[in-house]
Amino acid sequence: MKKALVTGVTGQDGSYLSEFLLKRGYKVFALRRRTSMPIYVNVEHIKDQLEWIDGDLTDLASLIRAVQIADPDEIYNLAAQSFVGTSWNQPFATGEMTGLGVTNMLEAIRLIKPNARFYQASTSEMFGKVAEVPQRETTPFYPRSPYSAAKLYGHWMTINYRESFSMFACSGILFNHESPRRGLEFVTRKITNGVAKIKLGLQNELRLGNLDSKRDWGFAGDYVKAMWLMLQQDQPDDYVISTGETHSVREFVETAFSYVGLNWKSYVVQDERFMRPAEVDLLLGDCSKAEKKLGWKKSVDFRALVHMMVDHDLERLQVNEPV
Ligand code: GDP
């Protein structure tokens, strides 16, 4: 039986990846950070099948202990302070968790289990003020937030440990990926949750920031498969994962409102509070390397994704389920 150690299991990607690995017969060890309130909404259904280990990315000793206990074949580092908006309010904590946390994990692996395979969750936000369209593995980076600067550090540390210590370390440069399990602060889920509330008469407006920015939005359930595929190859490498389509926030809004038969212009209010000090205007990924080498392909397109998320929020609010 293969063993995997996953960080960030209670988040969107961690929950999909854990399901995926359990289905393939893996024993899954989940690193868990202590919180005063439970945060198991995304993993309630598989909670008892996971082996939980207490630890924190900012605490090297706890990671050494986790690698010792799990003795994993594969390690997936999905934990982070992952919200760009918050990274402006907590730049240092974001740097520690999202950036230095990667180094802590790489060190723990190097010391305890150097032949384990490592996946680092890098991000299209590293392209930031983009140098070319579409963005691919060779596109220069230009991070535009404390979050993406921290992720870029983690990305390069992953490459450095691969090149310096011959570790099987891969970095997945994933473009935005969404699902009904996306955190409510991200624009996609904020929109679908808002649309559902407005449709059900629970809210009468939706306050948003910049409607002009464009993102390449895919389905998180498709993207976790790419993470796994990267670790099954003969050689470690870095890959862009994307849909190859870009849409504006405004288009997401239009698609979600029109799906429930409403005109978005009657409900959306622009609010300065949700504007960013620096914006990433346009992300569009070219994942032809992943398609060719990993045989990876998206299965959910933009419209289907928006509809899936709106359906989920409508259903959830009607039966009063938690997030
Ligand atoms: P990001 O790409 O990781 O920053 O993902 P987000 O979902 O947080 O933001 C995507 C884009 O939506 C960014 O360009 C935001 O500026 C834009 N946006 C517009 N209004 C909002 C809002 O109310 N909340 C969030 N989170 N983003 C917004």
Coordinates of C-alpha atoms in Angstrom, one line a residue, residues 33 56-60 63 77 79-82 87 90-105 120 146-147 149-151 153-154 157:
R33 CA -3.0 22.6 12.4
D56 CA 2.3 23.2 11.3
L57 CA 4.3 24.3 8.3
T58 CA 6.1 27.0 10.3
D59 CA 7.3 24.4 12.9
L60 CA 10.1 22.3 11.4
L63 CA 7.2 18.3 10.1
N77 CA 2.3 20.4 0.1
A79 CA -1.2 24.1 2.9
A80 CA -0.7 27.9 2.7
Q81 CA -2.2 31.2 3.5
S82 CA -3.8 31.1 0.1
S87 CA -1.8 38.5 2.1
Q90 CA -0.7 39.8 6.9
P91 CA 2.3 39.9 4.6
F92 CA 4.8 38.5 7.1
A93 CA 2.6 35.6 8.3
T94 CA 1.9 34.8 4.6
G95 CA 5.6 34.8 3.9
E96 CA 6.3 32.4 6.8
M97 CA 3.5 30.0 6.0
T98 CA 3.3 30.1 2.2
G99 CA 7.1 30.7 1.5
L100 CA 9.3 29.5 4.4
G101 CA 6.9 26.7 5.1
V102 CA 8.0 25.0 1.9
T103 CA 11.6 25.1 2.9
N104 CA 10.7 23.6 6.3
M105 CA 8.9 20.7 4.5
Q120 CA 4.6 21.8 -4.4
P146 CA 2.8 39.2 -0.8
Y147 CA 1.1 35.9 -1.5
A149 CA 6.0 36.6 -3.9
A150 CA 5.9 33.9 -1.1
K151 CA 4.8 31.3 -3.6
Y153 CA 10.1 31.6 -3.2
G154 CA 8.6 28.2 -2.5
M157 CA 13.3 26.3 -3.3

